Tab-separated table of C-alpha atoms and ligand atoms in Angstrom:
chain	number	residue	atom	x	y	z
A	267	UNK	CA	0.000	0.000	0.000
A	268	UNK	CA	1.547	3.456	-1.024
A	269	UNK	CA	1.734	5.253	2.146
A	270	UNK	CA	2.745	8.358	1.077
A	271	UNK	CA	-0.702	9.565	-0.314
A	272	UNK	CA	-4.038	9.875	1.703
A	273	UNK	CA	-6.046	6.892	-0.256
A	274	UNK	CA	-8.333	4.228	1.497
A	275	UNK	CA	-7.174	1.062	0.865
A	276	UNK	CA	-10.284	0.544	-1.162
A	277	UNK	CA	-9.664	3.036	-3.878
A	278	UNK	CA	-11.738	5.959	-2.489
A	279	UNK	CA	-9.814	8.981	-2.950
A	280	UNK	CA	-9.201	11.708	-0.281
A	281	UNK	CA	-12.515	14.556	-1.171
A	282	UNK	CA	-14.326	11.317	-2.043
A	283	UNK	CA	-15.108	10.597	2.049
A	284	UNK	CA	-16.006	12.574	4.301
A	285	UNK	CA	-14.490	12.264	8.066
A	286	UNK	CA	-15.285	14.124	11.385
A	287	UNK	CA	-13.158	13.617	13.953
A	288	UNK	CA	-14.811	14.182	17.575
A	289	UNK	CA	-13.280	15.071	20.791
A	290	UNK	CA	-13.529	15.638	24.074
A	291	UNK	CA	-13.181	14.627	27.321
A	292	UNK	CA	-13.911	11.723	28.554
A	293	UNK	CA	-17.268	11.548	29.797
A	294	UNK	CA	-18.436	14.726	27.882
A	295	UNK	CA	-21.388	12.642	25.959
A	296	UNK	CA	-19.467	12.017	22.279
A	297	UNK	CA	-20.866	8.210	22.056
A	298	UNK	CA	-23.990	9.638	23.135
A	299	UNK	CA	-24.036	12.541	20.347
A	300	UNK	CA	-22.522	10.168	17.671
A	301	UNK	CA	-25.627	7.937	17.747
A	302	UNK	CA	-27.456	11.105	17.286
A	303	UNK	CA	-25.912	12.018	14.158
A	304	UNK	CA	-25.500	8.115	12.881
A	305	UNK	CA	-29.887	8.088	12.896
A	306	UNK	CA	-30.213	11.724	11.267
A	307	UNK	CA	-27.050	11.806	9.122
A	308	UNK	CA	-26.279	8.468	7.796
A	309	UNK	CA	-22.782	8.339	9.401
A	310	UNK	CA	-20.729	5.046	10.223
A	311	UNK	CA	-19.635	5.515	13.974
A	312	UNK	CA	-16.112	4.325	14.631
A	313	UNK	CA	-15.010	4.530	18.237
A	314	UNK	CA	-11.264	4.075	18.747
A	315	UNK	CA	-12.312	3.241	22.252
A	316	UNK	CA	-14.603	0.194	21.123
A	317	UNK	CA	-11.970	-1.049	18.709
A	318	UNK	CA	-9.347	-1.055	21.148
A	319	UNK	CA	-11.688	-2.878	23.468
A	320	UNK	CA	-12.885	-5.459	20.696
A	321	UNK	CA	-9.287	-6.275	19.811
A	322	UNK	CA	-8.183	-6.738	23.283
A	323	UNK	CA	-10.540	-9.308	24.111
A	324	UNK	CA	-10.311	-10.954	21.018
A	325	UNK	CA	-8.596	-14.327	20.956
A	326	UNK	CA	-5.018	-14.275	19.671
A	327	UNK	CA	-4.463	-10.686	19.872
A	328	UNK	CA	-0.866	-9.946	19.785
A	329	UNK	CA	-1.935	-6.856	21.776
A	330	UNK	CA	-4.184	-7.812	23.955
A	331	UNK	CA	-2.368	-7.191	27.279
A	332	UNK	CA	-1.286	-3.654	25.906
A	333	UNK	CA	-4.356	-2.557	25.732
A	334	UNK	CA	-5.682	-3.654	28.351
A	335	UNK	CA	-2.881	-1.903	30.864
A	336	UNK	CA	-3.075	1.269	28.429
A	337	UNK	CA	-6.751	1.603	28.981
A	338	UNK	CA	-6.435	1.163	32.814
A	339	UNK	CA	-3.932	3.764	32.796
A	340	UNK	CA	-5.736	5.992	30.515
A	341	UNK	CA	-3.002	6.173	28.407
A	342	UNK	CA	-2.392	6.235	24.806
A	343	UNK	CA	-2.057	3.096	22.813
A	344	UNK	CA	0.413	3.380	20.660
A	345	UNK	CA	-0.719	4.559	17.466
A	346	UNK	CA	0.529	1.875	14.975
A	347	UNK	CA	-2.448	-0.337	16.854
A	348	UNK	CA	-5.089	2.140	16.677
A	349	UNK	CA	-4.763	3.518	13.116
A	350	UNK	CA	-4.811	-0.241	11.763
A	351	UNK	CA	-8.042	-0.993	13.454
A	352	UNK	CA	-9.493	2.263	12.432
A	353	UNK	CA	-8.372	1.692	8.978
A	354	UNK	CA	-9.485	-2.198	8.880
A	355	UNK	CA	-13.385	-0.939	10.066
A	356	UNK	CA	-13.063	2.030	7.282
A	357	UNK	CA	-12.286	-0.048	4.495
A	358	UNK	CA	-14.904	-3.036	5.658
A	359	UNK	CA	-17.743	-0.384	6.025
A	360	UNK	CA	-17.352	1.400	2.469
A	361	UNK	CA	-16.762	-2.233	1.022
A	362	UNK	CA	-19.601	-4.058	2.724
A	363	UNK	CA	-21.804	-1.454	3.646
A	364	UNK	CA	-20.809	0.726	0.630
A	365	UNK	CA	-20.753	4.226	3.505
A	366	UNK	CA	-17.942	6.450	3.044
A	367	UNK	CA	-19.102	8.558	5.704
A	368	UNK	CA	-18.022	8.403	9.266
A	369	UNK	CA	-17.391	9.528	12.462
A	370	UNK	CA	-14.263	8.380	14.178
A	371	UNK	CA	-15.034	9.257	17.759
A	372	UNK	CA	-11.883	9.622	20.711
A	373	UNK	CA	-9.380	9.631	17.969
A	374	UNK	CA	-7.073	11.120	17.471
A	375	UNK	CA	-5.991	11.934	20.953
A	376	UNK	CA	-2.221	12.411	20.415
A	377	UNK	CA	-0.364	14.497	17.681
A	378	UNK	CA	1.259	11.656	16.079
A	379	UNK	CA	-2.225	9.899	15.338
A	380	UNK	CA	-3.648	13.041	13.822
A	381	UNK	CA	-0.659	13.688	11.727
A	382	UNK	CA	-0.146	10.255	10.686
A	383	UNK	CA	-3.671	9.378	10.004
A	384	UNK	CA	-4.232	12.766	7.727
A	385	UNK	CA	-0.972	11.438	6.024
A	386	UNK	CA	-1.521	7.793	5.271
A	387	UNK	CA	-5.453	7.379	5.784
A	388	UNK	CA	-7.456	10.542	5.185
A	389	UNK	CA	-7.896	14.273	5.602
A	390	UNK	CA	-10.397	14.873	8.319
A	391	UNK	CA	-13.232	17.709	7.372
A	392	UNK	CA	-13.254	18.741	10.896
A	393	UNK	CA	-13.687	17.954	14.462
A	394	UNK	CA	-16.569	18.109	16.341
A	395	UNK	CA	-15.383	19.028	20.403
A	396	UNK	CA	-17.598	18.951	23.564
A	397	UNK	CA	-16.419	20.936	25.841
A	398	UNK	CA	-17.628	19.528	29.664
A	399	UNK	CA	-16.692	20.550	33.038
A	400	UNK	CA	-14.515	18.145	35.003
A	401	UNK	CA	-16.801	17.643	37.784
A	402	UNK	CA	-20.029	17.274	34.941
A	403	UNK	CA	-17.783	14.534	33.371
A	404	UNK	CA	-16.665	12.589	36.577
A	405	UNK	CA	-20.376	12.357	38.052
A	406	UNK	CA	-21.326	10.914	34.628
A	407	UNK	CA	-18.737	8.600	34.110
A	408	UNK	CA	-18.957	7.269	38.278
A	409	UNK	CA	-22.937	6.575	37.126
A	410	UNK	CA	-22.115	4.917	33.801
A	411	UNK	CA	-19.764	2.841	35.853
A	412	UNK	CA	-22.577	0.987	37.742
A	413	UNK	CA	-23.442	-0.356	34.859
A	414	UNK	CA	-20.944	-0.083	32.090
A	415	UNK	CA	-18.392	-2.913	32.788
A	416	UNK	CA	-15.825	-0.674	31.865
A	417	UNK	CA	-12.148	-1.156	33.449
A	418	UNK	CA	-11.680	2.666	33.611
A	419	UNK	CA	-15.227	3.987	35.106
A	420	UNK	CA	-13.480	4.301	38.608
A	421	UNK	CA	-12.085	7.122	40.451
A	422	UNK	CA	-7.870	6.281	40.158
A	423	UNK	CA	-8.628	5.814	35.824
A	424	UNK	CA	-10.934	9.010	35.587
A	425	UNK	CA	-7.881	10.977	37.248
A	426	UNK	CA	-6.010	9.656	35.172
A	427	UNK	CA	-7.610	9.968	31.825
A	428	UNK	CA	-8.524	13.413	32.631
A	429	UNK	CA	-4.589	14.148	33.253
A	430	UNK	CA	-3.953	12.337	29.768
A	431	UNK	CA	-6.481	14.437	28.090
A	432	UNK	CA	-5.350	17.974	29.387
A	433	UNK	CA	-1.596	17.195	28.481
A	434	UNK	CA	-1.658	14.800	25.248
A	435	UNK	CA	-5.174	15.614	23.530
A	436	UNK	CA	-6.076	19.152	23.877
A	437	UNK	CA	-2.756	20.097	22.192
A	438	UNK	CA	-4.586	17.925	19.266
A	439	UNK	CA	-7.874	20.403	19.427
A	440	UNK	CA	-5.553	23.564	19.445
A	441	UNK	CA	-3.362	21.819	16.253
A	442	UNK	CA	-6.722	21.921	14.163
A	443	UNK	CA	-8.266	24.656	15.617
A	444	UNK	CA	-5.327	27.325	14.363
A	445	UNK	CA	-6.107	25.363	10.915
A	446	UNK	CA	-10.221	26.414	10.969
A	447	UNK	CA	-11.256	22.724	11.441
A	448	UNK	CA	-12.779	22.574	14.896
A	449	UNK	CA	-16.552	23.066	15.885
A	450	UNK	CA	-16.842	23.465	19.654
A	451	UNK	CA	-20.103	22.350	21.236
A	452	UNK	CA	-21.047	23.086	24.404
A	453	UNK	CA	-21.593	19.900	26.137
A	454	UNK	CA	-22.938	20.177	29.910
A	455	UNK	CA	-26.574	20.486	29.088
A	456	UNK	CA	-28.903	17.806	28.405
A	457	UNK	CA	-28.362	15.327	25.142
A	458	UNK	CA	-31.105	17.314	23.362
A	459	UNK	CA	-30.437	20.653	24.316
A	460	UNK	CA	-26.500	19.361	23.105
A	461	UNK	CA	-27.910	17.747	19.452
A	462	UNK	CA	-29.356	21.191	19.230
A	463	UNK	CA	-25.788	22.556	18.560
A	464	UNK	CA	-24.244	19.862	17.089
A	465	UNK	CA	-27.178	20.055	14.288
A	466	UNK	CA	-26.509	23.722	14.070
A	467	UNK	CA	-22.358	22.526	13.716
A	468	UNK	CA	-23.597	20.763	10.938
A	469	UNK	CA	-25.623	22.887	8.848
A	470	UNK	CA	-22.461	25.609	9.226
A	471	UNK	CA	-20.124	23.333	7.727
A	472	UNK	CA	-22.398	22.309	4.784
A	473	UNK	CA	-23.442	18.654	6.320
A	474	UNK	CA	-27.233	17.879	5.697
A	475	UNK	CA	-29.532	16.004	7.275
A	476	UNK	CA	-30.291	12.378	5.034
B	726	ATP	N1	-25.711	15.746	27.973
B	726	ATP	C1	-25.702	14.770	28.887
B	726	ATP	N2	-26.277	14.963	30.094
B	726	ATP	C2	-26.273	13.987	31.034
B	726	ATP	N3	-25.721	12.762	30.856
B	726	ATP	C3	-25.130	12.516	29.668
B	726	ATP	C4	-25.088	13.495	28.634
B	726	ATP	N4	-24.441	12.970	27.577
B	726	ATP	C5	-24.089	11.724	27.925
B	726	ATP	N5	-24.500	11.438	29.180
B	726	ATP	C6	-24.265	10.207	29.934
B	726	ATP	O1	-22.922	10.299	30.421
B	726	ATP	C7	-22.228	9.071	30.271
B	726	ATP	C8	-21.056	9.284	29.318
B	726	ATP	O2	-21.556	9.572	28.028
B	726	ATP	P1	-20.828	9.018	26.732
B	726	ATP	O3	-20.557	7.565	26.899
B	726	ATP	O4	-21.637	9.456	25.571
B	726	ATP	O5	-19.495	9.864	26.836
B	726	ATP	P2	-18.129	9.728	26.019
B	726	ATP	O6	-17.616	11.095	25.817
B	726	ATP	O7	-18.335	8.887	24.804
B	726	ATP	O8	-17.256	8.954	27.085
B	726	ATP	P3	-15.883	8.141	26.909
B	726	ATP	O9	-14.911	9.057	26.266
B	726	ATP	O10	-15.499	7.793	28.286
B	726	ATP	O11	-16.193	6.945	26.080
B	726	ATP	C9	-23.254	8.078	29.752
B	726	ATP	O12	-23.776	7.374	30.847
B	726	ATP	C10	-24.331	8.951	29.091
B	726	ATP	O13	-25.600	8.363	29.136
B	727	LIG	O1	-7.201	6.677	19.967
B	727	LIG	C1	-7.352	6.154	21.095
B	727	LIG	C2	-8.592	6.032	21.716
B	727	LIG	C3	-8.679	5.434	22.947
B	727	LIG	N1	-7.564	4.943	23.553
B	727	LIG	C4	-7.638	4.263	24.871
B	727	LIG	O2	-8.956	3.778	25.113
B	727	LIG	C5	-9.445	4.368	26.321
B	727	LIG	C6	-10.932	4.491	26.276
B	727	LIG	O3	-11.323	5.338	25.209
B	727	LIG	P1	-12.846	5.865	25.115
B	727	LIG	O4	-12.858	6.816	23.949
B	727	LIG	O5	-13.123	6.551	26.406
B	727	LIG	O6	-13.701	4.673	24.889
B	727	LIG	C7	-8.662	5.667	26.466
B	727	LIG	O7	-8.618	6.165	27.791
B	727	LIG	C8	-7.286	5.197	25.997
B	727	LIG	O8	-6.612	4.461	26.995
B	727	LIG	C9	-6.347	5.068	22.943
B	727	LIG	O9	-5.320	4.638	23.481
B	727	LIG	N2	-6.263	5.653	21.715
């Protein structure tokens, strides 16, 4: 595969897909807002977060005990991992479910995946950011823990991820904000009054309802 040229690995050309990157902290609502947009706008959702998850509990995973001690940490799997999953579930969607649209939600959330990605994968149109207080985002991710399963819904990994976030993926916002490709939502209200925005987000940047 030539890596030097933005060009799925199914022949659709960069301008020929359309990909919104969305951000924010953790617990700010973006799974919540993605299936949202996936009913109204026809999107394929793509969570780096559920990919990572998928591929460390499947069997034979080289990198299944990586993940997993990344994710407790709420650190940053390194990005060779995440890109290839992202890029396997791009090129199965626009082959099997013929969508070239999609949202690729907690990713990236280091400079060398956005840089890379826009390199060998894909320009992004923009990102989509919720911006949430701490204290918002910790009372809803300690509630989603009762239920979730999740190996980082406790107090020591929502420290943690929020520390990751501040230092490793806000720089990321900033990087495509100077470029005119960020559209900041405000995320603390409820998931309606949120959608609200995000709609309006949409219409600004030319994306219409299907
Ligand atoms: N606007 C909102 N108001 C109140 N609760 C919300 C709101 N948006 C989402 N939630 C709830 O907060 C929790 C976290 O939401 P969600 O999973 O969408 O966040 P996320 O940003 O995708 O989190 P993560 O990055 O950890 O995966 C969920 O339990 C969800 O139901
Ligand atoms: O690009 C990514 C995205 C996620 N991770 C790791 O997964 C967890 C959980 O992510 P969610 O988006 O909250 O589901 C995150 O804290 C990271 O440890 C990653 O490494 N790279």
């Amino acid at each position: 595969m030539n890596r030097d040229k933005p060009l799925f690995p199914t022949g659709v050309a960069e301008g020929e897909a359309t990909v919104i990157f969305v951000l924010g902290g953790p617990g700010a609502g973006k799974g919540t807002q993605c299936s949202n947009i996936v009913r109204d706008y026809k999107f394929k959702h793509l969570s780096a977060g559920d990919l990572l998850r998928e591929e460390q509990d499947r069997k034979g995973s080289d990198f299944g005990d990586l993940i997993k001690e990344y994710i407790r940490d709420g650190k940053i799997v390194p990005m060779e991992v995440t890109i290839q999953l992202l890029e396997n579930a791009m090129q199965a969607t626009i082959k099997n479910e013929h969508i070239n649209k999609f949202l690729i939600d907690g990713f990236p959330r280091k400079m060398d995946q956005a840089i890379q990605f826009e390199k060998s994968v894909c320009k992004s149109n923009f990102t989509l950011f919720f911006e949430c207080t701490e204290k918002v985002m910790e009372e809803r991710l300690l509630n989603r823990g009762k239920t979730s399963g999740r190996a980082d819904d406790n107090e020591e990994s929502i420290r943690k991820r929020f520390r990751t976030f501040v230092e490793t993926s806000m720089p990321v916002v900033d990087y495509f904000d100077k470029d005119g490709r960020v559209v900041k939502i405000q995320a603390v209200q409820t998931p309606d009054e949120v959608y609200e925005h995000v709609k309006l987000g949409f219409t600004e940047r030319g994306i219409k309802l299907v």
